[in-house]
Coordinates of C-alpha atoms and ligand atoms in Angstrom, one line a residue:
M1 CA 7.2 2.0 0.2
A2 CA 7.5 0.7 4.0
L3 CA 6.1 -2.2 5.7
A4 CA 4.0 -1.5 8.3
S5 CA 6.6 -1.3 11.2
E6 CA 6.9 -4.2 13.8
Q7 CA 5.2 -2.0 16.3
E8 CA 2.4 -1.4 14.1
K9 CA 2.1 -4.9 13.4
Q10 CA 1.9 -5.9 16.8
S11 CA -0.8 -3.3 17.7
S12 CA -3.1 -4.6 15.0
G13 CA -3.0 -8.3 16.1
P14 CA -6.1 -10.2 16.9
G15 CA -7.3 -9.8 20.3
E16 CA -6.7 -5.9 20.1
P17 CA -9.8 -4.8 18.5
G18 CA -9.4 -1.2 17.1
G19 CA -5.5 -1.7 16.9
A20 CA -5.9 -2.3 12.9
V21 CA -8.0 1.1 12.6
H22 CA -5.4 3.0 14.8
T23 CA -2.4 1.5 12.6
I24 CA -4.3 2.5 9.4
R25 CA -5.3 5.7 10.6
E26 CA -1.7 6.7 11.4
I27 CA -0.5 5.4 8.1
A28 CA -3.4 7.5 6.5
A29 CA -2.5 10.7 8.2
R30 CA 1.1 10.2 6.9
A31 CA -0.3 9.1 3.4
R32 CA -2.4 12.3 3.3
T33 CA 0.5 14.5 3.8
A34 CA 2.7 12.9 1.3
Q35 CA -0.3 13.0 -1.1
A36 CA -0.6 16.4 -1.1
S37 CA 2.8 17.2 -2.4
W38 CA 2.8 14.4 -4.8
A39 CA -0.7 15.4 -6.7
V40 CA 0.8 18.8 -7.5
L41 CA 3.7 17.5 -9.3
P42 CA 3.1 17.9 -13.2
Y43 CA 2.2 14.4 -14.4
A44 CA 5.6 13.9 -16.2
Q45 CA 7.3 13.6 -12.8
R46 CA 5.0 11.2 -11.4
A47 CA 5.4 9.1 -14.2
A48 CA 9.1 9.2 -14.4
K49 CA 9.2 7.9 -11.0
L50 CA 6.8 5.1 -11.8
K51 CA 9.3 4.6 -14.8
K52 CA 11.9 4.1 -12.2
A53 CA 10.0 1.5 -10.6
G54 CA 9.4 -0.4 -13.9
R55 CA 13.2 -0.7 -14.6
Y56 CA 13.7 -2.2 -11.0
L57 CA 10.9 -4.6 -11.9
A58 CA 12.3 -5.5 -15.4
S59 CA 15.5 -6.4 -13.4
H60 CA 13.9 -8.4 -10.9
I61 CA 11.2 -10.4 -12.7
D62 CA 13.1 -13.9 -11.8
E63 CA 13.3 -13.0 -8.5
I64 CA 9.5 -11.9 -8.2
T65 CA 8.5 -15.1 -10.2
E66 CA 10.2 -17.2 -7.8
T67 CA 8.5 -15.7 -5.0
I68 CA 5.2 -15.7 -6.4
H69 CA 5.9 -19.6 -7.0
R70 CA 7.1 -20.5 -3.3
E71 CA 4.5 -18.3 -1.7
N72 CA 1.4 -19.1 -3.8
G73 CA 2.2 -22.6 -5.0
K74 CA 1.5 -21.5 -8.8
L75 CA 3.6 -22.5 -11.6
R76 CA 6.7 -20.3 -12.5
M77 CA 5.0 -20.2 -16.0
D78 CA 1.7 -19.1 -14.6
A79 CA 3.3 -16.5 -12.3
L80 CA 5.5 -15.2 -15.2
A81 CA 2.7 -14.9 -18.0
A82 CA -0.3 -13.9 -15.8
E83 CA 1.3 -11.9 -13.0
L84 CA 4.4 -10.7 -14.3
L85 CA 3.7 -9.8 -18.0
P86 CA 0.3 -8.4 -17.4
A87 CA 2.1 -6.1 -14.6
V88 CA 4.7 -4.9 -17.1
L89 CA 2.3 -4.1 -19.8
A90 CA 0.0 -2.6 -17.4
L91 CA 3.0 -0.3 -16.1
S92 CA 3.9 1.0 -19.6
Y93 CA 0.5 1.4 -20.8
Y94 CA -0.7 3.8 -17.7
V95 CA 2.5 5.7 -17.7
K96 CA 2.1 6.3 -21.5
R97 CA -1.8 7.2 -21.3
G98 CA -2.2 8.4 -18.1
R99 CA -1.6 12.0 -19.0
K100 CA -4.4 11.9 -21.4
F101 CA -6.8 10.0 -19.1
L102 CA -6.4 12.9 -16.5
A103 CA -6.9 15.7 -18.9
S104 CA -9.7 17.9 -18.2
R105 CA -12.4 17.6 -21.1
K106 CA -14.7 20.3 -22.7
L107 CA -18.4 19.0 -22.8
R108 CA -20.2 19.4 -26.0
G109 CA -23.3 21.8 -25.6
G110 CA -26.6 19.8 -25.2
S111 CA -29.1 22.2 -26.6
L112 CA -29.3 25.2 -28.5
L113 CA -31.2 26.8 -25.8
M114 CA -28.0 26.6 -23.1
F115 CA -25.7 27.8 -26.1
N116 CA -23.9 30.1 -23.3
K117 CA -22.9 27.5 -20.9
Q118 CA -19.9 25.4 -21.3
G119 CA -19.0 22.2 -19.1
R120 CA -15.3 21.0 -18.5
L121 CA -14.9 18.1 -16.6
V122 CA -12.0 18.2 -14.4
K123 CA -10.4 15.0 -12.8
K124 CA -8.8 14.9 -9.4
P125 CA -7.4 12.4 -7.1
W126 CA -9.2 10.9 -4.2
G127 CA -6.4 11.4 -1.9
V128 CA -5.8 8.0 0.0
V129 CA -6.7 4.9 -1.8
G130 CA -7.0 1.7 -0.2
I131 CA -6.3 -1.6 -2.0
I132 CA -7.1 -5.0 -0.6
S133 CA -6.3 -7.7 -2.6
P134 CA -6.8 -11.8 -3.0
W135 CA -4.0 -14.5 -3.0
N136 CA -4.7 -16.2 -6.3
Y137 CA -3.2 -13.4 -8.4
P138 CA -1.2 -11.8 -5.4
F139 CA 1.0 -9.5 -7.5
A140 CA -0.7 -8.4 -10.9
I141 CA -4.1 -7.5 -9.3
P142 CA -2.8 -4.9 -6.4
F143 CA 0.1 -3.9 -8.5
S144 CA -1.9 -2.5 -11.7
E145 CA -4.0 -0.7 -9.5
A146 CA -1.3 0.9 -7.3
V147 CA 0.3 2.3 -10.5
M148 CA -2.9 3.9 -11.6
A149 CA -3.7 5.1 -8.1
L150 CA -0.3 6.7 -8.0
L151 CA -0.5 8.3 -11.4
A152 CA -3.5 9.8 -10.9
G153 CA -1.9 11.5 -7.9
N154 CA -3.1 9.8 -4.7
A155 CA -1.4 7.8 -1.9
V156 CA -1.9 4.1 -1.6
I157 CA -2.1 1.7 1.3
L158 CA -2.1 -2.1 0.1
K159 CA -3.1 -4.9 2.0
T160 CA -2.6 -8.1 0.2
A161 CA -3.9 -11.5 1.5
S162 CA -2.5 -13.0 4.7
V163 CA -1.3 -15.9 2.7
T164 CA 0.6 -14.1 0.2
P165 CA 2.1 -11.2 2.0
G166 CA 5.5 -11.6 0.0
A167 CA 3.7 -10.3 -3.1
G168 CA 2.8 -7.4 -1.2
R169 CA 6.4 -7.0 0.1
A170 CA 7.5 -7.1 -3.8
I171 CA 5.3 -4.5 -4.8
A172 CA 6.6 -2.6 -1.7
G173 CA 10.3 -3.2 -2.8
I174 CA 9.2 -2.1 -6.4
A175 CA 7.6 1.3 -4.9
G176 CA 10.7 1.7 -2.6
A177 CA 13.0 1.9 -6.0
A178 CA 10.6 4.6 -7.4
D179 CA 11.7 6.9 -4.7
L180 CA 8.6 7.8 -3.8
P181 CA 7.7 10.8 -1.1
E182 CA 7.8 9.1 2.3
G183 CA 4.4 7.5 3.2
L184 CA 3.0 7.7 -0.2
F185 CA 2.9 4.1 -0.6
T186 CA 2.3 1.7 2.5
H187 CA 2.2 -2.3 2.4
V188 CA 0.4 -3.2 5.4
E189 CA 0.0 -6.9 6.9
I190 CA -3.0 -7.0 8.9
P191 CA -5.2 -9.9 9.3
G192 CA -8.2 -10.2 6.8
L193 CA -10.8 -10.1 9.3
E194 CA -9.5 -6.8 10.7
A195 CA -8.9 -5.1 7.4
G196 CA -12.7 -4.1 6.6
P197 CA -13.1 -2.2 9.7
A198 CA -9.4 -0.6 9.8
F199 CA -9.7 0.7 6.1
I200 CA -13.1 1.7 6.4
S201 CA -12.8 3.6 9.8
G202 CA -9.1 4.5 9.3
G203 CA -9.7 7.3 6.6
V204 CA -9.2 5.9 3.2
D205 CA -11.0 8.0 0.4
K206 CA -12.0 5.3 -1.6
L207 CA -11.7 1.4 -1.4
F208 CA -10.8 -1.1 -4.1
F209 CA -11.4 -4.8 -2.8
T210 CA -10.8 -7.7 -4.8
G211 CA -11.7 -11.1 -3.4
S212 CA -14.8 -13.1 -2.5
T213 CA -18.4 -12.3 -3.1
A214 CA -19.1 -12.9 0.6
T215 CA -16.3 -10.6 1.9
G216 CA -17.3 -7.7 -0.7
K217 CA -20.8 -7.6 0.5
E218 CA -19.6 -7.5 4.1
I219 CA -17.5 -4.4 3.2
M220 CA -20.1 -2.9 1.5
A221 CA -22.5 -3.3 4.5
R222 CA -19.8 -1.8 6.7
A223 CA -19.0 1.3 4.1
A224 CA -22.6 2.1 4.0
P225 CA -22.9 4.6 6.9
C226 CA -20.0 6.7 5.8
L227 CA -20.9 6.4 2.0
L228 CA -16.9 5.2 1.2
P229 CA -16.8 4.7 -2.3
L230 CA -15.8 1.3 -3.5
V231 CA -14.6 -0.5 -6.0
L232 CA -15.6 -4.5 -5.7
E233 CA -14.0 -7.1 -7.7
L234 CA -15.7 -10.4 -6.9
G235 CA -16.2 -14.0 -7.8
G236 CA -17.2 -15.4 -11.2
A237 CA -18.7 -18.6 -12.3
D238 CA -17.7 -18.0 -16.1
A239 CA -19.8 -19.6 -19.1
A240 CA -18.0 -20.5 -22.4
I241 CA -20.5 -20.7 -25.4
I242 CA -19.2 -23.3 -28.1
R243 CA -20.7 -23.0 -31.3
A244 CA -21.4 -25.9 -33.9
D245 CA -18.9 -23.8 -36.1
A246 CA -16.2 -23.6 -33.5
D247 CA -12.3 -24.4 -34.2
L248 CA -12.7 -27.3 -31.5
D249 CA -8.9 -27.9 -31.2
R250 CA -8.6 -24.1 -30.6
A251 CA -11.6 -24.4 -28.2
A252 CA -10.3 -27.3 -26.1
L253 CA -6.9 -25.6 -26.0
G254 CA -8.3 -22.2 -24.8
I255 CA -11.0 -24.1 -22.1
L256 CA -7.9 -26.0 -20.9
W257 CA -6.0 -23.0 -20.2
S258 CA -8.5 -20.9 -18.9
G259 CA -10.3 -23.4 -16.8
F260 CA -6.9 -25.2 -15.4
S261 CA -4.1 -22.6 -15.3
N262 CA -3.3 -21.4 -11.6
S263 CA -5.0 -24.4 -10.9
G264 CA -8.3 -23.2 -11.8
Q265 CA -8.1 -20.6 -9.2
S266 CA -9.0 -17.9 -11.4
C267 CA -12.2 -15.6 -11.0
G268 CA -12.5 -15.2 -14.8
G269 CA -11.7 -18.8 -15.6
A270 CA -13.9 -21.1 -17.9
Q271 CA -16.4 -23.0 -15.3
R272 CA -19.6 -23.7 -17.5
V273 CA -18.7 -24.8 -21.0
L274 CA -22.0 -24.9 -22.9
V275 CA -21.3 -26.8 -26.4
H276 CA -23.7 -27.1 -29.1
R277 CA -25.2 -30.8 -29.3
D278 CA -23.8 -31.4 -32.9
V279 CA -20.2 -31.0 -31.6
Y280 CA -20.6 -31.8 -28.1
R281 CA -19.0 -35.4 -28.2
P282 CA -16.0 -34.6 -30.3
F283 CA -15.1 -31.3 -28.1
L284 CA -15.4 -33.4 -25.2
E285 CA -13.0 -36.1 -26.5
K286 CA -10.9 -33.4 -27.2
L287 CA -10.6 -31.7 -24.0
C288 CA -10.6 -35.2 -21.9
V289 CA -7.5 -36.2 -24.0
L290 CA -5.9 -32.9 -23.1
V291 CA -6.7 -33.3 -19.4
R292 CA -5.6 -36.7 -19.1
N293 CA -2.3 -35.6 -20.3
F294 CA -1.8 -32.9 -17.8
R295 CA 1.4 -33.3 -15.5
A296 CA 0.8 -31.9 -12.3
G297 CA 4.1 -31.1 -10.5
E298 CA 6.8 -28.5 -10.6
G299 CA 9.2 -27.2 -13.0
E300 CA 9.0 -26.0 -16.6
D301 CA 7.3 -28.8 -18.0
A302 CA 4.4 -29.2 -15.5
D303 CA 1.1 -28.2 -16.5
L304 CA -0.7 -28.2 -13.1
G305 CA 0.6 -27.0 -9.4
P306 CA -0.8 -27.1 -6.2
M307 CA -3.6 -25.3 -4.8
T308 CA -2.6 -22.4 -2.9
T309 CA -3.9 -23.6 0.6
V310 CA -5.1 -26.7 2.0
K311 CA -8.4 -24.9 3.0
Q312 CA -9.3 -24.0 -0.5
K313 CA -8.8 -27.7 -1.9
E314 CA -11.2 -29.0 0.6
A315 CA -13.6 -26.3 -0.3
V316 CA -13.2 -27.2 -4.1
E317 CA -13.4 -31.1 -3.0
K318 CA -16.7 -30.5 -0.9
Q319 CA -18.2 -28.8 -4.4
I320 CA -17.3 -31.8 -6.3
A321 CA -18.7 -34.3 -3.9
A322 CA -21.9 -32.3 -3.9
C323 CA -22.0 -32.3 -7.5
L324 CA -21.4 -36.0 -7.6
A325 CA -23.8 -36.9 -5.4
M326 CA -26.3 -35.0 -7.4
G327 CA -25.4 -37.4 -10.4
A328 CA -22.7 -35.6 -12.4
K329 CA -20.1 -37.7 -13.8
I330 CA -16.3 -37.3 -14.1
A331 CA -15.2 -37.5 -17.8
A332 CA -11.9 -37.1 -17.3
Q333 CA -8.8 -36.2 -14.7
S334 CA -5.3 -35.8 -14.6
A335 CA -2.7 -38.1 -12.6
A336 CA -1.4 -37.3 -9.2
P337 CA 2.1 -35.5 -9.2
G338 CA 5.2 -37.3 -8.9
P339 CA 7.4 -37.8 -5.8
A340 CA 10.0 -35.0 -6.2
V341 CA 7.5 -32.1 -5.8
P342 CA 8.2 -29.7 -3.2
F343 CA 4.8 -29.0 -2.1
P344 CA 2.8 -31.7 -0.1
P345 CA 0.5 -34.0 -2.4
E346 CA -2.6 -32.9 -0.1
R347 CA -2.1 -29.6 -1.8
F348 CA -3.1 -31.1 -5.1
I349 CA -6.4 -31.6 -6.6
P350 CA -6.4 -33.2 -10.3
A351 CA -7.8 -31.3 -13.0
M352 CA -11.1 -32.6 -13.8
V353 CA -14.0 -32.6 -16.3
L354 CA -17.5 -32.9 -14.9
T355 CA -20.5 -33.6 -17.4
D356 CA -24.1 -34.8 -16.8
L357 CA -24.6 -31.5 -14.9
G358 CA -28.1 -30.2 -13.4
P359 CA -29.2 -26.8 -13.0
E360 CA -29.2 -27.2 -9.2
M361 CA -25.5 -28.6 -8.9
P362 CA -22.7 -26.2 -7.1
L363 CA -20.8 -26.2 -10.6
M364 CA -23.8 -24.5 -12.4
T365 CA -25.0 -22.2 -9.5
G366 CA -21.8 -21.0 -7.5
E367 CA -17.9 -20.5 -7.8
I368 CA -15.7 -23.4 -7.9
F369 CA -12.6 -21.6 -7.5
G370 CA -10.4 -25.0 -8.6
P371 CA -9.3 -27.4 -11.5
V372 CA -12.9 -28.2 -12.3
V373 CA -14.9 -27.6 -15.5
G374 CA -18.2 -29.0 -16.2
V375 CA -19.0 -29.2 -20.0
C376 CA -22.8 -29.3 -21.0
P377 CA -24.7 -30.1 -24.3
V378 CA -27.2 -27.3 -25.7
Q379 CA -29.7 -27.4 -28.4
D380 CA -28.6 -23.9 -29.7
D381 CA -27.2 -20.2 -29.0
D382 CA -30.4 -19.4 -27.2
E383 CA -30.3 -22.3 -24.6
A384 CA -26.8 -21.5 -24.5
L385 CA -27.4 -17.8 -23.7
R386 CA -30.2 -18.6 -21.2
I387 CA -28.0 -21.3 -19.1
A388 CA -24.9 -18.8 -19.3
N389 CA -27.2 -15.8 -18.2
S390 CA -28.8 -17.8 -15.3
S391 CA -25.9 -17.2 -13.0
S392 CA -26.0 -14.5 -10.4
Y393 CA -22.5 -13.8 -11.4
G394 CA -21.5 -11.6 -14.6
L395 CA -17.8 -11.5 -14.8
T396 CA -16.5 -12.8 -18.0
G397 CA -17.4 -15.3 -20.6
S398 CA -16.6 -16.3 -24.1
V399 CA -17.9 -17.4 -27.5
W400 CA -16.1 -20.0 -29.6
S401 CA -16.9 -19.8 -33.3
K402 CA -15.7 -19.0 -36.8
N403 CA -18.7 -17.2 -37.7
R404 CA -17.2 -13.4 -36.2
Q405 CA -20.3 -11.6 -36.8
R406 CA -22.6 -14.1 -35.1
A407 CA -19.9 -14.4 -32.2
R408 CA -20.2 -10.6 -31.6
E409 CA -23.9 -10.8 -31.3
I410 CA -24.0 -13.7 -28.8
A411 CA -21.1 -11.9 -26.7
G412 CA -23.1 -8.9 -26.7
R413 CA -26.1 -10.5 -25.3
M414 CA -24.1 -12.3 -22.6
N415 CA -24.3 -10.8 -18.9
A416 CA -20.8 -10.4 -18.2
G417 CA -18.5 -7.5 -17.8
A418 CA -16.1 -8.8 -20.6
V419 CA -16.5 -11.5 -23.3
M420 CA -13.9 -12.8 -25.6
I421 CA -14.2 -14.7 -29.0
N422 CA -12.2 -17.9 -29.3
D423 CA -10.5 -17.0 -26.2
H424 CA -11.2 -16.8 -22.4
L425 CA -9.7 -15.0 -19.2
M426 CA -6.9 -13.5 -21.0
S427 CA -8.4 -9.7 -21.1
H428 CA -7.2 -9.2 -17.6
G429 CA -4.1 -9.3 -18.9
L430 CA -4.9 -6.3 -21.5
A431 CA -4.1 -3.0 -19.9
E432 CA -6.3 -1.3 -22.4
T433 CA -9.8 -3.2 -21.5
P434 CA -11.7 -2.4 -18.7
W435 CA -12.4 -5.4 -15.9
G436 CA -15.3 -5.5 -13.5
G437 CA -18.4 -7.4 -13.6
F438 CA -22.0 -7.4 -12.7
G439 CA -24.4 -8.9 -9.9
D440 CA -22.4 -11.0 -7.4
S441 CA -19.0 -10.4 -9.4
G442 CA -18.8 -6.8 -8.1
L443 CA -19.1 -3.2 -9.0
G444 CA -16.9 -0.5 -11.1
K445 CA -14.0 -1.3 -13.2
T446 CA -10.4 -1.7 -13.0
H447 CA -8.0 -1.4 -15.9
G448 CA -8.3 0.6 -19.0
E449 CA -9.4 4.2 -19.1
A450 CA -12.4 3.4 -17.1
G451 CA -10.4 1.6 -14.6
F452 CA -7.9 4.7 -14.3
A453 CA -11.0 6.9 -13.9
E454 CA -12.2 5.1 -11.0
M455 CA -8.7 6.3 -9.4
C456 CA -10.2 10.2 -9.7
K457 CA -13.0 12.0 -8.8
T458 CA -14.5 14.1 -11.6
T459 CA -15.7 17.5 -10.9
V460 CA -17.7 19.3 -13.7
V461 CA -16.9 23.2 -13.9
V462 CA -19.6 25.1 -15.8
D463 CA -19.0 28.5 -17.1
D464 CA -20.8 31.3 -18.7
V465 CA -19.4 32.4 -22.2
L466 CA -21.7 35.0 -23.1
P467 CA -20.1 38.4 -22.3
G468 CA -21.8 40.9 -19.9
V469 CA -24.8 38.5 -18.8
R470 CA -26.2 40.0 -15.6
R471 CA -28.7 36.8 -15.4
N472 CA -30.2 34.1 -16.4
L473 CA -33.4 34.2 -18.3
W474 CA -35.0 32.0 -15.6
W475 CA -33.6 34.2 -12.8
H476 CA -35.9 36.5 -10.5
P477 CA -37.9 38.7 -10.9
Y478 CA -40.6 36.3 -12.0
S479 CA -43.7 37.8 -14.0
E480 CA -46.2 36.5 -16.7
K481 CA -43.7 37.3 -19.4
V482 CA -41.1 35.3 -18.1
F483 CA -43.2 32.3 -17.4
R484 CA -44.4 32.4 -21.2
G485 CA -40.8 32.9 -22.6
I486 CA -39.7 29.8 -20.6
R487 CA -42.7 27.6 -21.4
A488 CA -41.7 28.6 -24.9
A489 CA -38.3 27.2 -24.3
A490 CA -39.6 23.9 -23.2
A491 CA -41.8 23.7 -26.3
F492 CA -39.3 24.9 -28.4
A493 CA -36.8 22.1 -27.2
A494 CA -39.8 19.5 -27.0
A495 CA -41.8 20.0 -30.1
S496 CA -40.9 18.5 -33.2
P497 CA -43.1 20.1 -35.9
L498 CA -41.5 23.1 -37.5
S499 CA -44.8 24.8 -37.0
E500 CA -44.8 24.7 -33.1
K501 CA -41.0 25.5 -32.7
L502 CA -42.0 28.6 -34.9
R503 CA -44.8 29.5 -32.9
S504 CA -42.7 29.4 -29.5
I505 CA -40.1 31.8 -30.8
P506 CA -41.5 35.0 -30.4
P507 CA -42.2 34.5 -26.7
L508 CA -38.8 33.2 -26.3
L509 CA -37.1 36.6 -28.2
G510 CA -39.4 38.6 -25.6
I511 CA -37.2 37.4 -22.8
F512 CA -33.9 36.9 -24.5
F513 CA -32.6 40.4 -23.4
R514 CA -33.1 39.5 -20.0
Y515 CA -29.5 38.1 -20.0
W516 CA -28.1 41.9 -20.2
T517 CA -31.0 44.1 -18.8
K518 CA -31.4 45.1 -15.3
E519 CA -35.1 44.1 -15.0
Ligands
NAD1 P1 -11.1 -13.4 0.4 O1 -12.4 -12.5 0.3 O2 -11.4 -14.2 1.4 O3 -10.1 -12.2 0.7 C1 -9.7 -11.3 -0.3 C2 -8.9 -10.4 0.6 O4 -9.6 -9.8 1.5 C3 -7.6 -10.8 1.4 O5 -6.6 -9.9 1.3 C4 -8.0 -10.8 2.6 O6 -7.3 -10.8 3.5 C5 -9.3 -9.8 3.0 N1 -10.4 -10.0 3.7 C6 -11.0 -11.3 4.4 N2 -11.9 -10.8 5.1 C7 -12.0 -9.5 5.0 C8 -12.9 -8.9 5.6 N3 -14.1 -9.1 6.4 N4 -12.9 -7.5 5.4 C9 -11.8 -6.9 4.5 N5 -10.9 -7.7 4.2 C10 -11.0 -8.8 4.3 O7 -11.0 -13.7 -0.9 P2 -10.0 -14.8 -1.5 O8 -10.1 -16.2 -1.1 O9 -8.5 -14.1 -0.8 O10 -10.0 -14.7 -3.2 C11 -10.7 -15.7 -3.6 C12 -11.8 -14.7 -4.3 O11 -11.3 -13.6 -5.1 C13 -12.6 -15.5 -5.4 O12 -14.0 -15.7 -5.1 C14 -12.2 -14.8 -6.8 O13 -13.1 -15.0 -7.7 C15 -12.1 -13.5 -6.3 N6 -11.4 -12.8 -7.0 C16 -12.1 -11.8 -8.1 C17 -11.2 -11.0 -9.0 C18 -11.9 -10.0 -10.1 O14 -11.1 -9.3 -10.4 N7 -13.2 -9.9 -10.0 C19 -9.8 -11.6 -9.0 C20 -9.3 -12.2 -8.4 C21 -10.0 -13.0 -7.6

């Protein structure tokens, strides 16, 4: 709810090692006290507070959209469609479904031999959850994580990226409107380099990190000595497979949106577009026409905004230069923005389609994270899958085809946490679909029931349902008879022929009454 105080922010500044650790430790201690009373509230009361936050959010949509636009540079349309809308959908979905996600669940018995045991899963909040989020979707990503964490009964300490603190302040404003217990939600503004040690040593019980693969690996190494549970949502270099039977107009529009919206600064944007050779030329032509018509600038008619930072623009330009030096060609690019744009021209990169790509080029091996899409011809589905799955990343992907059945088969063979058919990237906005990749794309899930489950630790409670039981069959005292009985139990469970099962029944029955007898 509150920002870290001025004093805390000063004590966490660079040059004072340990300051940020101290800050987070104090905030975590307050959060822990608040969490204890929050977690015991009935779900309906927690949900009611979050609904209040939702009403505040609904009445501040324009203001928050403007904050994100000004701070991050993304177009208002990108802020609205890919930040505000998913946030609102997530809030209403989790408020509605949270009670069910948190309900304890009976386990079905696994074997007749253990008929007397009944397991039940009980979900509990972790306690204090840390969230560290990136600048590319500075609002939607931490917002939905904070909502899930709070509904599950946790306290939250949020650190948004240092270049987008306004989005974090907007979330703090929304949390403030929810009238949460003092200290339950805190947005902190500390430098990224101090955030890892601060959150890990500062006493959070679980850390949700979204950002680059390099930082994710660094956090994981730091978290290892204390075995801090982590969810890591990291980079991506998504493949899109365009089959010969695809609707090429739709595919070109879909690749355009997923590759170039948010100026291509989307972890799950299409980057490597693998097109069946029979439709390679017509598809490329359609995409190139769309890209050449892209309007860079500002306002409701613009298609492409600036990069969020000059540093990111330079990083992308370096990768483009490396691809070109290795033989790639620019098949199309968009025009420069007009003069009336409030962001400096040095923040803009044209939207660009690259072809003639080789397997060693940065576009094929790494994450570009800018408005650049590479298009390669492929012989068939198998070659497309081989190239798609050759990446060290495995975040999302897509298959474009009118043959739904075949598209589903190919989707199932892609090494990615989410694969969309005739669409790309948008599943991040579906609150019910889990999000999270493989390999260099990270660990664990956010969103959906699986993402909600990450906000809880699960205890299994195993009970004995037989009345009057004194002991289990395998407890002491051991004897030859008990040995033979337990051996028969194993044979009963393992042996498939009925004759063998029948042979194991007498020794098993011989020890059955141990449940109730004294010896
Ligand atoms: P980043 O790793 O530089 O920073 C992410 C966050 O971590 C920021 O809040 C930053 O201040 C903080 N940070 C920086 N150094 C840190 C450290 N040593 N310890 C702890 N925290 C530190 O990433 P970024 O440039 O902000 O974001 C872009 C990256 O995020 C891209 O690689 C993108 O693919 C990825 N991303 C992934 C997802 C996903 O869901 N998988 C979503 C959005 C962005």
